[in-house]
Coordinates of N, CA, C and O in Angstrom, one line a residue:
X1 N -55.0 -1.0 -77.1 CA -54.9 -2.4 -77.1 C -55.6 -3.0 -78.3 O -55.2 -4.0 -78.9
X2 N -56.8 -2.3 -78.7 CA -57.5 -2.7 -79.9 C -56.6 -2.6 -81.1 O -56.6 -3.4 -82.1
X3 N -55.8 -1.5 -81.1 CA -54.9 -1.2 -82.2 C -53.8 -2.3 -82.4 O -53.5 -2.8 -83.5
X4 N -53.3 -2.7 -81.2 CA -52.3 -3.8 -81.2 C -52.8 -5.1 -81.8 O -52.2 -5.8 -82.5
X5 N -54.1 -5.4 -81.3 CA -54.7 -6.6 -81.8 C -54.9 -6.6 -83.3 O -54.8 -7.6 -84.0
X6 N -55.3 -5.4 -83.8 CA -55.6 -5.3 -85.2 C -54.3 -5.4 -86.0 O -54.3 -6.1 -87.1
X7 N -53.2 -4.8 -85.5 CA -51.9 -5.0 -86.2 C -51.5 -6.4 -86.2 O -51.0 -6.9 -87.2
X8 N -51.7 -7.2 -85.1 CA -51.3 -8.6 -85.0 C -52.1 -9.4 -86.0 O -51.5 -10.3 -86.7
X9 N -53.4 -9.2 -86.1 CA -54.2 -9.9 -87.1 C -53.8 -9.6 -88.5 O -53.8 -10.5 -89.4
X10 N -53.4 -8.3 -88.8 CA -53.0 -8.0 -90.1 C -51.7 -8.7 -90.5 O -51.6 -9.2 -91.6
X11 N -50.8 -8.8 -89.5 CA -49.5 -9.5 -89.8 C -49.8 -10.9 -90.1 O -49.2 -11.5 -91.0
X12 N -50.6 -11.6 -89.3 CA -50.9 -13.0 -89.5 C -51.5 -13.2 -90.9 O -51.2 -14.1 -91.6
X13 N -52.5 -12.3 -91.2 CA -53.2 -12.4 -92.5 C -52.2 -12.3 -93.7 O -52.2 -13.0 -94.7
X14 N -51.2 -11.3 -93.6 CA -50.3 -11.1 -94.6 C -49.3 -12.3 -94.8 O -49.0 -12.7 -95.9
X15 N -48.9 -12.9 -93.7 CA -48.1 -14.1 -93.7 C -48.8 -15.2 -94.4 O -48.2 -16.0 -95.2
X16 N -50.1 -15.4 -94.1 CA -50.8 -16.5 -94.8 C -51.0 -16.3 -96.3 O -50.8 -17.2 -97.1
X17 N -51.2 -15.0 -96.7 CA -51.4 -14.7 -98.1 C -50.1 -14.9 -98.8 O -50.0 -15.4 -99.9
X18 N -48.9 -14.6 -98.2 CA -47.6 -14.7 -98.9 C -47.3 -16.2 -99.0 O -46.8 -16.6 -100.0
X19 N -47.6 -17.0 -98.0 CA -47.4 -18.5 -98.1 C -48.2 -19.1 -99.2 O -47.6 -19.9 -100.0
X20 N -49.5 -18.7 -99.4 CA -50.3 -19.2 -100.4 C -49.7 -18.8 -101.8 O -49.7 -19.6 -102.7
X21 N -49.4 -17.6 -101.9 CA -48.9 -17.1 -103.2 C -47.6 -17.8 -103.6 O -47.4 -18.1 -104.8
X22 N -46.7 -18.0 -102.6 CA -45.4 -18.6 -103.0 C -45.6 -20.1 -103.4 O -44.9 -20.6 -104.3
X23 N -46.5 -20.7 -102.7 CA -46.7 -22.2 -103.0 C -47.3 -22.3 -104.4 O -47.0 -23.3 -105.1
X24 N -48.1 -21.4 -104.8 CA -48.8 -21.5 -106.1 C -47.8 -21.2 -107.2 O -47.8 -21.8 -108.3
X25 N -46.8 -20.3 -107.0 CA -45.8 -20.0 -108.0 C -44.7 -20.9 -108.0 O -43.8 -20.9 -108.9
X26 N -44.6 -21.8 -107.0 CA -43.5 -22.8 -106.9 C -42.2 -22.2 -106.3 O -41.2 -22.8 -106.4
X27 N -42.3 -20.9 -105.8 CA -41.1 -20.3 -105.3 C -40.8 -20.8 -103.9 O -39.7 -20.5 -103.4
X28 N -41.8 -21.4 -103.2 CA -41.5 -21.8 -101.8 C -40.5 -22.9 -101.9 O -40.5 -23.8 -102.7
X29 N -39.5 -22.9 -101.0 CA -38.5 -23.9 -101.0 C -39.0 -25.2 -100.4 O -39.3 -25.4 -99.3
X30 N -39.2 -26.2 -101.4 CA -39.8 -27.5 -101.0 C -38.6 -28.5 -101.0 O -38.0 -28.6 -102.0
X31 N -38.4 -29.2 -99.9 CA -37.3 -30.1 -99.9 C -37.5 -31.2 -100.9 O -38.7 -31.8 -101.0
X32 N -36.5 -31.5 -101.7 CA -36.6 -32.6 -102.7 C -36.0 -33.8 -102.2 O -35.0 -33.8 -101.5
X33 N -36.5 -35.0 -102.6 CA -36.0 -36.3 -102.2 C -34.6 -36.4 -102.9 O -34.4 -36.0 -104.0
X34 N -33.6 -37.0 -102.2 CA -32.3 -37.2 -102.8 C -32.4 -38.1 -103.9 O -33.1 -39.1 -103.9
X35 N -31.6 -37.8 -104.9 CA -31.6 -38.7 -106.1 C -31.0 -40.0 -105.8 O -30.0 -40.1 -105.1
X36 N -31.6 -41.1 -106.3 CA -31.1 -42.4 -106.1 C -29.8 -42.6 -106.9 O -29.8 -42.1 -108.1
X37 N -28.8 -43.2 -106.4 CA -27.6 -43.5 -107.1 C -27.9 -44.5 -108.2 O -28.8 -45.4 -108.0
X38 N -27.3 -44.5 -109.3 CA -27.5 -45.4 -110.4 C -27.2 -46.8 -109.9 O -26.2 -47.0 -109.2
X39 N -28.0 -47.8 -110.3 CA -27.7 -49.2 -109.8 C -26.4 -49.7 -110.3 O -25.9 -49.4 -111.4
X40 N -25.7 -50.4 -109.4 CA -24.4 -51.0 -109.7 C -24.6 -52.0 -110.8 O -25.6 -52.7 -110.8
X41 N -23.6 -52.1 -111.6 CA -23.6 -53.1 -112.7 C -23.6 -54.5 -112.0 O -22.9 -54.7 -111.0
X42 N -24.3 -55.4 -112.5 CA -24.4 -56.7 -111.9 C -23.2 -57.5 -112.1 O -22.6 -57.6 -113.2
X43 N -22.7 -58.1 -111.0 CA -21.5 -58.9 -111.1 C -22.0 -60.4 -110.8 O -22.3 -60.7 -109.7
X44 N -22.1 -61.1 -111.9 CA -22.6 -62.5 -111.8 C -21.6 -63.5 -112.3 O -21.5 -63.7 -113.5
X45 N -20.8 -64.0 -111.4 CA -19.7 -64.9 -111.8 C -19.9 -66.3 -111.3 O -19.1 -67.2 -111.6
X46 N -21.0 -66.6 -110.6 CA -21.2 -67.9 -110.0 C -21.2 -69.0 -111.1 O -20.9 -70.2 -110.8
X47 N -21.7 -68.6 -112.3 CA -21.8 -69.6 -113.3 C -20.5 -70.2 -113.8 O -20.4 -71.2 -114.4
X48 N -19.4 -69.5 -113.4 CA -18.0 -70.0 -113.8 C -17.3 -70.7 -112.7 O -16.1 -70.9 -112.8
X49 N -18.0 -71.2 -111.7 CA -17.3 -72.0 -110.6 C -16.7 -73.3 -111.2 O -15.7 -73.8 -110.7
X50 N -17.3 -73.7 -112.3 CA -16.8 -74.9 -113.0 C -17.2 -74.8 -114.4 O -18.4 -74.5 -114.7
X51 N -16.3 -75.1 -115.4 CA -16.6 -75.1 -116.8 C -17.1 -76.5 -117.2 O -16.8 -77.5 -116.5
X52 N -17.7 -76.6 -118.3 CA -18.2 -77.9 -118.8 C -17.1 -78.7 -119.2 O -16.0 -78.2 -119.6
X53 N -17.3 -80.1 -119.2 CA -16.2 -81.0 -119.7 C -15.8 -80.6 -121.2 O -14.6 -80.8 -121.5
X54 N -16.8 -80.2 -122.0 CA -16.4 -79.9 -123.4 C -15.5 -78.7 -123.5 O -14.6 -78.6 -124.3
X55 N -15.8 -77.7 -122.6 CA -15.0 -76.5 -122.6 C -13.5 -76.8 -122.1 O -12.6 -76.3 -122.7
X56 N -13.5 -77.6 -121.1 CA -12.1 -77.9 -120.6 C -11.4 -78.8 -121.6 O -10.1 -78.6 -121.7
X57 N -12.1 -79.6 -122.3 CA -11.4 -80.5 -123.3 C -10.8 -79.6 -124.4 O -9.7 -79.9 -125.0
X58 N -11.5 -78.5 -124.8 CA -11.1 -77.6 -125.8 C -9.8 -77.0 -125.4 O -8.8 -76.8 -126.2
X59 N -9.7 -76.6 -124.1 CA -8.4 -76.0 -123.6 C -7.3 -77.0 -123.6 O -6.2 -76.7 -123.9
X60 N -7.6 -78.3 -123.2 CA -6.6 -79.3 -123.2 C -6.1 -79.6 -124.6 O -4.8 -79.8 -124.8
X61 N -7.0 -79.6 -125.5 CA -6.5 -79.8 -126.9 C -5.6 -78.7 -127.4 O -4.5 -79.0 -128.0
X62 N -5.9 -77.5 -127.0 CA -5.0 -76.3 -127.4 C -3.7 -76.4 -126.7 O -2.6 -76.2 -127.3
X63 N -3.7 -76.8 -125.4 CA -2.5 -76.9 -124.7 C -1.6 -78.1 -125.2 O -0.4 -77.9 -125.3
X64 N -2.2 -79.2 -125.5 CA -1.4 -80.3 -126.1 C -0.8 -79.9 -127.4 O 0.4 -80.3 -127.7
X65 N -1.6 -79.2 -128.2 CA -1.0 -78.8 -129.5 C 0.2 -77.8 -129.3 O 1.1 -77.9 -130.1
X66 N 0.0 -77.0 -128.3 CA 1.1 -76.0 -128.1 C 2.4 -76.8 -127.6 O 3.5 -76.4 -128.0
X67 N 2.2 -77.7 -126.7 CA 3.3 -78.5 -126.2 C 4.0 -79.2 -127.4 O 5.3 -79.3 -127.4
X68 N 3.3 -79.7 -128.3 CA 3.9 -80.4 -129.5 C 4.7 -79.4 -130.3 O 5.8 -79.7 -130.8
X69 N 4.2 -78.2 -130.4 CA 4.9 -77.2 -131.2 C 6.2 -76.7 -130.5 O 7.2 -76.3 -131.2
X70 N 6.3 -76.9 -129.2 CA 7.5 -76.5 -128.5 C 8.7 -77.4 -128.8 O 9.9 -77.0 -128.7
X71 N 8.4 -78.6 -129.2 CA 9.5 -79.6 -129.6 C 10.2 -79.1 -130.8 O 11.4 -79.5 -131.1
X72 N 9.6 -78.2 -131.6 CA 10.2 -77.7 -132.8 C 10.9 -76.3 -132.6 O 11.4 -75.7 -133.5
X73 N 10.9 -75.9 -131.3 CA 11.5 -74.6 -131.0 C 12.7 -74.7 -130.0 O 12.8 -75.6 -129.2
X74 N 13.6 -73.8 -130.2 CA 14.7 -73.7 -129.2 C 14.5 -72.4 -128.4 O 14.8 -71.3 -128.7
X75 N 13.9 -72.6 -127.2 CA 13.5 -71.5 -126.4 C 14.0 -71.8 -124.9 O 14.1 -72.9 -124.5
X76 N 14.2 -70.7 -124.2 CA 14.6 -70.8 -122.9 C 14.0 -69.6 -122.1 O 14.4 -68.4 -122.3
X77 N 13.1 -69.9 -121.2 CA 12.4 -68.9 -120.4 C 12.7 -69.2 -118.9 O 12.2 -70.2 -118.4
X78 N 13.4 -68.4 -118.3 CA 13.7 -68.6 -116.9 C 12.7 -68.0 -115.9 O 12.5 -68.5 -114.8
X79 N 12.2 -66.8 -116.3 CA 11.3 -66.1 -115.5 C 9.9 -66.8 -115.3 O 9.4 -67.4 -116.3
X80 N 9.4 -66.8 -114.1 CA 8.0 -67.4 -113.9 C 7.0 -66.3 -113.8 O 7.0 -65.6 -112.8
X81 N 6.3 -66.1 -114.9 CA 5.3 -65.0 -114.9 C 4.2 -65.2 -113.9 O 3.6 -64.3 -113.3
X82 N 3.8 -66.5 -113.7 CA 2.7 -66.8 -112.8 C 3.3 -67.8 -111.7 O 3.2 -69.0 -111.8
X83 N 4.0 -67.3 -110.7 CA 4.6 -68.2 -109.7 C 3.6 -69.0 -108.9 O 2.5 -68.6 -108.8
X84 N 4.1 -70.2 -108.5 CA 3.2 -71.1 -107.8 C 2.7 -70.5 -106.5 O 1.6 -70.9 -106.0
X85 N 3.4 -69.6 -105.9 CA 3.0 -69.0 -104.6 C 1.9 -68.0 -104.7 O 1.3 -67.6 -103.7
X86 N 1.6 -67.6 -106.0 CA 0.5 -66.7 -106.2 C -0.8 -67.3 -106.0 O -1.1 -68.3 -106.6
X87 N -1.6 -66.8 -105.1 CA -2.9 -67.4 -104.8 C -3.9 -66.2 -104.5 O -3.7 -65.4 -103.6
X88 N -5.0 -66.2 -105.2 CA -6.0 -65.1 -105.1 C -6.6 -65.1 -103.7 O -7.2 -64.1 -103.2
X89 N -6.5 -66.2 -103.0 CA -7.1 -66.3 -101.6 C -6.3 -65.3 -100.7 O -6.9 -64.9 -99.6
X90 N -5.1 -64.9 -101.0 CA -4.3 -64.0 -100.2 C -4.8 -62.6 -100.4 O -4.3 -61.7 -99.7
X91 N -5.7 -62.3 -101.3 CA -6.2 -61.0 -101.6 C -7.5 -60.7 -100.9 O -8.3 -61.7 -100.6
X92 N -7.9 -59.5 -100.8 CA -9.2 -59.1 -100.3 C -10.2 -59.5 -101.4 O -9.9 -59.6 -102.6
X93 N -11.5 -59.7 -101.0 CA -12.5 -60.1 -102.0 C -12.6 -59.2 -103.2 O -12.7 -59.6 -104.3
X94 N -12.6 -57.8 -102.9 CA -12.7 -56.9 -104.0 C -11.5 -56.8 -104.9 O -11.6 -56.4 -106.1
X95 N -10.4 -57.3 -104.4 CA -9.1 -57.2 -105.2 C -9.1 -58.4 -106.2 O -8.4 -58.3 -107.2
X96 N -9.7 -59.5 -105.9 CA -9.6 -60.7 -106.7 C -10.0 -60.5 -108.1 O -9.3 -61.0 -109.0
X97 N -11.2 -59.9 -108.4 CA -11.6 -59.7 -109.8 C -10.6 -58.8 -110.5 O -10.4 -59.0 -111.7
X98 N -10.0 -57.9 -109.8 CA -9.0 -57.0 -110.4 C -7.8 -57.8 -110.9 O -7.3 -57.6 -112.0
X99 N -7.3 -58.7 -110.0 CA -6.2 -59.5 -110.4 C -6.5 -60.5 -111.5 O -5.7 -60.7 -112.4
X100 N -7.7 -61.1 -111.4 CA -8.1 -62.0 -112.5 C -8.3 -61.3 -113.8 O -7.9 -61.9 -114.8
X101 N -8.8 -60.1 -113.8 CA -9.0 -59.4 -115.0 C -7.7 -59.1 -115.7 O -7.6 -59.2 -116.9
X102 N -6.7 -58.7 -114.9 CA -5.4 -58.4 -115.5 C -4.7 -59.7 -116.1 O -4.1 -59.7 -117.2
X103 N -4.9 -60.8 -115.3 CA -4.4 -62.1 -115.8 C -5.1 -62.5 -117.1 O -4.5 -63.0 -118.0
X104 N -6.4 -62.4 -117.1 CA -7.2 -62.8 -118.3 C -6.9 -61.9 -119.5 O -6.9 -62.3 -120.6
X105 N -6.7 -60.6 -119.2 CA -6.5 -59.6 -120.3 C -5.2 -60.0 -121.0 O -5.1 -60.0 -122.2
X106 N -4.1 -60.3 -120.2 CA -2.8 -60.7 -120.8 C -3.0 -62.0 -121.6 O -2.4 -62.1 -122.7
X107 N -3.7 -62.9 -121.0 CA -3.9 -64.2 -121.6 C -4.6 -64.1 -123.0 O -4.2 -64.7 -124.0
X108 N -5.6 -63.2 -123.0 CA -6.3 -63.0 -124.3 C -5.4 -62.3 -125.3 O -5.4 -62.7 -126.5
X109 N -4.7 -61.3 -124.9 CA -3.8 -60.6 -125.8 C -2.8 -61.6 -126.5 O -2.5 -61.6 -127.7
X110 N -2.2 -62.5 -125.6 CA -1.2 -63.5 -126.1 C -1.9 -64.5 -127.0 O -1.4 -64.8 -128.1
X111 N -3.0 -65.0 -126.6 CA -3.7 -66.1 -127.4 C -4.2 -65.5 -128.7 O -4.2 -66.2 -129.8
X112 N -4.7 -64.3 -128.7 CA -5.2 -63.7 -130.0 C -4.0 -63.5 -130.9 O -4.2 -63.6 -132.2
X113 N -2.9 -63.2 -130.4 CA -1.7 -63.0 -131.3 C -1.3 -64.4 -131.9 O -0.7 -64.4 -133.0
X114 N -1.6 -65.5 -131.2 CA -1.3 -66.8 -131.7 C -2.3 -67.4 -132.6 O -2.1 -68.4 -133.3
X115 N -3.4 -66.7 -132.8 CA -4.6 -67.2 -133.6 C -4.2 -67.3 -135.0 O -4.8 -68.1 -135.7
X116 N -3.2 -66.6 -135.5 CA -2.8 -66.7 -136.9 C -1.7 -67.7 -137.2 O -1.3 -67.9 -138.3
X117 N -1.3 -68.4 -136.1 CA -0.3 -69.4 -136.2 C -0.9 -70.8 -136.6 O -2.2 -70.9 -136.8
X118 N -0.1 -71.8 -136.6 CA -0.6 -73.1 -136.9 C -1.6 -73.6 -135.8 O -2.3 -74.6 -136.0
X119 N -1.6 -72.9 -134.6 CA -2.4 -73.3 -133.5 C -3.8 -72.7 -133.6 O -4.6 -72.9 -132.7
X120 N -4.0 -71.8 -134.6 CA -5.2 -71.0 -134.7 C -6.5 -71.8 -134.5 O -7.4 -71.4 -133.8
X121 N -6.6 -73.0 -135.2 CA -7.8 -73.7 -135.2 C -8.1 -74.3 -133.8 O -9.2 -74.2 -133.3
X122 N -7.1 -74.8 -133.1 CA -7.3 -75.3 -131.7 C -7.6 -74.2 -130.7 O -8.1 -74.5 -129.6
X123 N -7.3 -73.0 -131.0 CA -7.5 -71.9 -130.1 C -8.9 -71.2 -130.3 O -9.3 -70.3 -129.4
X124 N -9.6 -71.6 -131.3 CA -10.9 -70.9 -131.6 C -11.9 -71.0 -130.4 O -12.4 -69.9 -129.9
X125 N -12.2 -72.2 -130.0 CA -13.1 -72.3 -128.9 C -12.6 -71.8 -127.6 O -13.3 -71.0 -126.8
X126 N -11.4 -72.0 -127.2 CA -10.8 -71.4 -125.9 C -10.9 -69.9 -126.0 O -11.3 -69.3 -124.9
X127 N -10.6 -69.3 -127.1 CA -10.7 -67.8 -127.2 C -12.1 -67.3 -127.0 O -12.4 -66.3 -126.2
X128 N -13.1 -68.0 -127.6 CA -14.5 -67.6 -127.4 C -14.9 -67.7 -125.9 O -15.6 -66.8 -125.4
X129 N -14.5 -68.8 -125.3 CA -14.8 -69.0 -123.8 C -14.2 -67.9 -123.0 O -14.8 -67.3 -122.1
X130 N -12.9 -67.6 -123.2 CA -12.2 -66.6 -122.4 C -12.8 -65.2 -122.7 O -12.9 -64.4 -121.7
X131 N -13.1 -64.9 -123.9 CA -13.7 -63.6 -124.2 C -15.1 -63.4 -123.5 O -15.4 -62.4 -123.0
X132 N -15.8 -64.5 -123.4 CA -17.1 -64.5 -122.7 C -16.9 -64.2 -121.2 O -17.6 -63.4 -120.6
X133 N -16.0 -65.0 -120.6 CA -15.7 -64.8 -119.2 C -15.2 -63.4 -118.9 O -15.6 -62.7 -118.0
X134 N -14.3 -62.9 -119.8 CA -13.8 -61.5 -119.6 C -14.9 -60.5 -119.7 O -14.9 -59.5 -118.9
X135 N -15.9 -60.6 -120.6 CA -16.9 -59.7 -120.7 C -17.8 -59.6 -119.4 O -18.3 -58.6 -119.0
X136 N -18.0 -60.8 -118.8 CA -18.8 -60.9 -117.6 C -18.0 -60.3 -116.4 O -18.5 -59.7 -115.5
X137 N -16.7 -60.5 -116.4 CA -15.8 -60.1 -115.3 C -15.7 -58.6 -115.3 O -15.5 -58.0 -114.2
X138 N -15.9 -57.9 -116.4 CA -15.8 -56.4 -116.4 C -16.8 -55.8 -115.4 O -16.5 -54.8 -114.8
X139 N -17.9 -56.4 -115.1 CA -18.9 -55.9 -114.2 C -18.4 -56.0 -112.7 O -19.0 -55.4 -111.8
X140 N -17.4 -56.8 -112.5 CA -17.0 -57.0 -111.1 C -15.7 -56.2 -110.8 O -15.3 -56.2 -109.6
X141 N -15.2 -55.5 -111.7 CA -13.9 -54.7 -111.5 C -14.3 -53.3 -111.3 O -15.0 -52.6 -112.1
X142 N -13.9 -52.7 -110.1 CA -14.2 -51.3 -109.8 C -13.6 -50.4 -110.9 O -12.5 -50.6 -111.4
X143 N -14.4 -49.4 -111.3 CA -14.0 -48.5 -112.3 C -12.8 -47.7 -111.8 O -12.7 -47.3 -110.7
X144 N -11.8 -47.4 -112.7 CA -10.6 -46.6 -112.3 C -10.5 -45.5 -113.4 O -10.7 -45.7 -114.5
X145 N -10.0 -44.3 -113.0 CA -9.7 -43.9 -111.6 C -11.0 -43.4 -110.9 O -11.7 -42.5 -111.5
X146 N -11.3 -43.8 -109.7 CA -12.3 -43.2 -108.9 C -11.9 -43.2 -107.5 O -10.9 -43.8 -107.1
X147 N -12.7 -42.4 -106.7 CA -12.4 -42.4 -105.3 C -12.7 -43.8 -104.7 O -13.7 -44.4 -105.1
X148 N -11.9 -44.3 -103.9 CA -12.2 -45.6 -103.3 C -10.9 -46.4 -103.2 O -9.8 -45.9 -103.4
X149 N -11.0 -47.7 -103.0 CA -9.8 -48.5 -102.8 C -9.0 -48.6 -104.0 O -9.5 -48.7 -105.1
X150 N -7.7 -48.5 -103.9 CA -6.7 -48.6 -105.0 C -5.8 -49.8 -104.8 O -5.6 -50.2 -103.6
X151 N -5.3 -50.4 -105.9 CA -4.4 -51.5 -105.7 C -3.2 -51.1 -104.9 O -2.6 -50.1 -105.0
X152 N -2.9 -52.0 -104.0 CA -1.7 -51.8 -103.1 C -1.2 -53.1 -102.6 O -1.8 -54.1 -102.8
X153 N 0.0 -53.1 -102.0 CA 0.5 -54.3 -101.4 C 0.7 -55.4 -102.5 O 1.2 -55.2 -103.5
X154 N 0.2 -56.6 -102.1 CA 0.4 -57.8 -103.0 C -0.3 -57.6 -104.3 O 0.2 -58.0 -105.4
X155 N -1.5 -57.0 -104.3 CA -2.2 -56.8 -105.6 C -1.4 -55.9 -106.5 O -1.2 -56.2 -107.7
X156 N -0.9 -54.8 -106.0 CA -0.1 -53.9 -106.8 C 1.1 -54.6 -107.4 O 1.5 -54.3 -108.5
X157 N 1.7 -55.4 -106.6 CA 2.9 -56.2 -107.0 C 2.6 -57.1 -108.2 O 3.3 -57.1 -109.2
X158 N 1.4 -57.8 -108.1 CA 1.0 -58.7 -109.2 C 0.7 -57.9 -110.4 O 1.1 -58.3 -111.5
X159 N 0.0 -56.8 -110.3 CA -0.4 -56.1 -111.5 C 0.8 -55.5 -112.2 O 0.9 -55.5 -113.4
X160 N 1.8 -55.0 -111.4 CA 3.0 -54.4 -111.9 C 3.8 -55.5 -112.6 O 4.4 -55.3 -113.7
X161 N 3.8 -56.7 -112.1 CA 4.5 -57.8 -112.7 C 4.0 -58.2 -114.1 O 4.7 -58.4 -115.0
X162 N 2.7 -58.2 -114.2 CA 2.1 -58.5 -115.5 C 2.3 -57.3 -116.5 O 2.5 -57.6 -117.7
X163 N 2.3 -56.1 -116.1 CA 2.5 -55.0 -116.9 C 4.0 -55.0 -117.5 O 4.2 -54.8 -118.7
X164 N 4.9 -55.3 -116.6 CA 6.3 -55.4 -117.0 C 6.6 -56.5 -117.9 O 7.4 -56.4 -118.8
X165 N 5.8 -57.6 -117.8 CA 6.0 -58.8 -118.6 C 5.7 -58.5 -120.1 O 6.4 -59.0 -121.0
X166 N 4.7 -57.6 -120.3 CA 4.4 -57.3 -121.7 C 5.6 -56.6 -122.4 O 5.8 -56.7 -123.6
X167 N 6.4 -55.8 -121.6 CA 7.5 -55.1 -122.1 C 8.8 -55.9 -122.2 O 9.5 -55.7 -123.2
X168 N 9.0 -56.7 -121.3 CA 10.3 -57.4 -121.1 C 10.4 -58.8 -121.7 O 11.5 -59.2 -122.2
X169 N 9.3 -59.5 -121.6 CA 9.3 -60.9 -122.0 C 9.2 -61.1 -123.5 O 8.5 -60.3 -124.2
X170 N 9.9 -62.1 -124.1 CA 9.7 -62.3 -125.5 C 8.3 -62.9 -125.8 O 7.7 -63.5 -124.9
X171 N 7.9 -62.9 -127.0 CA 6.6 -63.5 -127.4 C 6.6 -65.0 -127.1 O 5.6 -65.5 -126.6
X172 N 7.6 -65.7 -127.3 CA 7.7 -67.1 -127.1 C 7.5 -67.4 -125.6 O 6.8 -68.3 -125.2
X173 N 8.2 -66.6 -124.7 CA 8.0 -66.8 -123.3 C 6.7 -66.5 -122.8 O 6.1 -67.1 -121.9
X174 N 6.1 -65.4 -123.3 CA 4.7 -65.0 -123.0 C 3.7 -66.2 -123.3 O 2.9 -66.5 -122.5
X175 N 3.9 -66.7 -124.5 CA 3.1 -67.8 -125.0 C 3.2 -69.0 -124.0 O 2.2 -69.6 -123.6
X176 N 4.4 -69.4 -123.7 CA 4.6 -70.5 -122.8 C 4.0 -70.3 -121.4 O 3.3 -71.1 -120.8
X177 N 4.2 -69.1 -120.9 CA 3.7 -68.7 -119.5 C 2.2 -68.8 -119.5 O 1.5 -69.4 -118.6
X178 N 1.6 -68.2 -120.5 CA 0.1 -68.2 -120.6 C -0.5 -69.6 -120.8 O -1.5 -70.0 -120.1
X179 N 0.1 -70.4 -121.7 CA -0.5 -71.7 -122.0 C -0.3 -72.6 -120.8 O -1.3 -73.4 -120.5
X180 N 0.8 -72.6 -120.1 CA 1.0 -73.4 -119.0 C 0.2 -73.0 -117.7 O 0.1 -73.7 -116.7
X181 N -0.3 -71.7 -117.8 CA -1.1 -71.2 -116.7 C -2.6 -71.4 -116.9 O -3.4 -71.1 -116.0
X182 N -3.0 -71.8 -118.1 CA -4.4 -71.9 -118.5 C -5.3 -72.6 -117.5 O -6.3 -72.1 -117.0
X183 N -4.9 -73.8 -117.1 CA -5.8 -74.6 -116.2 C -5.8 -74.1 -114.8 O -6.8 -74.2 -114.1
X184 N -4.7 -73.5 -114.4 CA -4.7 -72.8 -113.1 C -5.7 -71.6 -113.1 O -6.4 -71.4 -112.2
X185 N -5.7 -70.9 -114.2 CA -6.6 -69.7 -114.3 C -8.0 -70.2 -114.3 O -8.9 -69.6 -113.6
X186 N -8.3 -71.3 -115.0 CA -9.7 -71.8 -115.1 C -10.2 -72.5 -113.9 O -11.4 -72.4 -113.5
X187 N -9.4 -73.3 -113.3 CA -9.8 -74.2 -112.2 C -9.5 -73.6 -110.8 O -10.1 -74.1 -109.8
X188 N -8.7 -72.6 -110.7 CA -8.4 -72.0 -109.4 C -8.7 -70.6 -109.3 O -9.6 -70.2 -108.4
X189 N -8.1 -69.7 -110.1 CA -8.4 -68.3 -110.0 C -9.8 -67.9 -110.4 O -10.4 -67.2 -109.6
X190 N -10.3 -68.5 -111.5 CA -11.7 -68.2 -111.9 C -12.7 -68.7 -110.9 O -13.6 -68.0 -110.5
X191 N -12.4 -69.9 -110.4 CA -13.3 -70.5 -109.4 C -13.3 -69.7 -108.1 O -14.4 -69.5 -107.5
X192 N -12.2 -69.1 -107.7 CA -12.1 -68.3 -106.5 C -12.9 -67.1 -106.6 O -13.7 -66.7 -105.8
X193 N -12.8 -66.4 -107.8 CA -13.6 -65.2 -108.0 C -15.1 -65.5 -108.1 O -15.9 -64.8 -107.5
X194 N -15.4 -66.6 -108.7 CA -16.8 -67.0 -108.9 C -17.4 -67.4 -107.5 O -18.6 -67.3 -107.3
X195 N -16.6 -67.8 -106.6 CA -17.1 -68.2 -105.3 C -17.2 -67.0 -104.3 O -17.8 -67.2 -103.2
X196 N -16.7 -65.8 -104.7 CA -16.9 -64.7 -103.8 C -16.2 -64.8 -102.5 O -15.1 -65.3 -102.4
X197 N -16.9 -64.4 -101.4 CA -16.3 -64.5 -100.1 C -16.3 -65.9 -99.5 O -15.8 -66.2 -98.4
X198 N -16.8 -66.9 -100.3 CA -16.7 -68.3 -99.9 C -15.3 -68.9 -100.3 O -15.0 -70.0 -99.9
X199 N -14.5 -68.1 -101.0 CA -13.2 -68.6 -101.4 C -12.2 -68.2 -100.3 O -11.8 -67.1 -100.1
X200 N -11.9 -69.2 -99.4 CA -11.1 -69.0 -98.3 C -10.0 -70.0 -98.2 O -10.1 -71.1 -98.8

């Protein structure tokens, strides 16, 4: 019996010594705290619920100048790139910045191409404003491709429509579509995204 007790004490002592040795060398498996995910980029669009009167006037000046230039052109565009039935309220909240970003990207591409025309001066301030909005909007658009929600349904249809327009529409028709859509973009689509889930 004494022998059994001695063996038991020896085993306990050996286990204690091994635990101390492992902890000193760092070999003991110590649970580590899970790494925190990197903070999401800030999406701050509330400032664009309404533009200043000066900014809106700059867009009106550019649009008026464009309409005057149309009197000197012989153009015919039957397709409606931005149909009246299109409304960001019909999309889920996370889809709205995606749709607006595509709309804004096309608008910038077209207006930047027009900057070297006779309308260049009137487009300077609107371009600066749109570029600023676009830079802020980037933080609200889910990175692609990643696991997670993908464009589908109505959003997929809208994005495909804009992509196809770049290939099929003439430059004159793209310019007309974009210019006549400016105030809708600024006062409806942008305001909806800036309002978040309050846009209903």
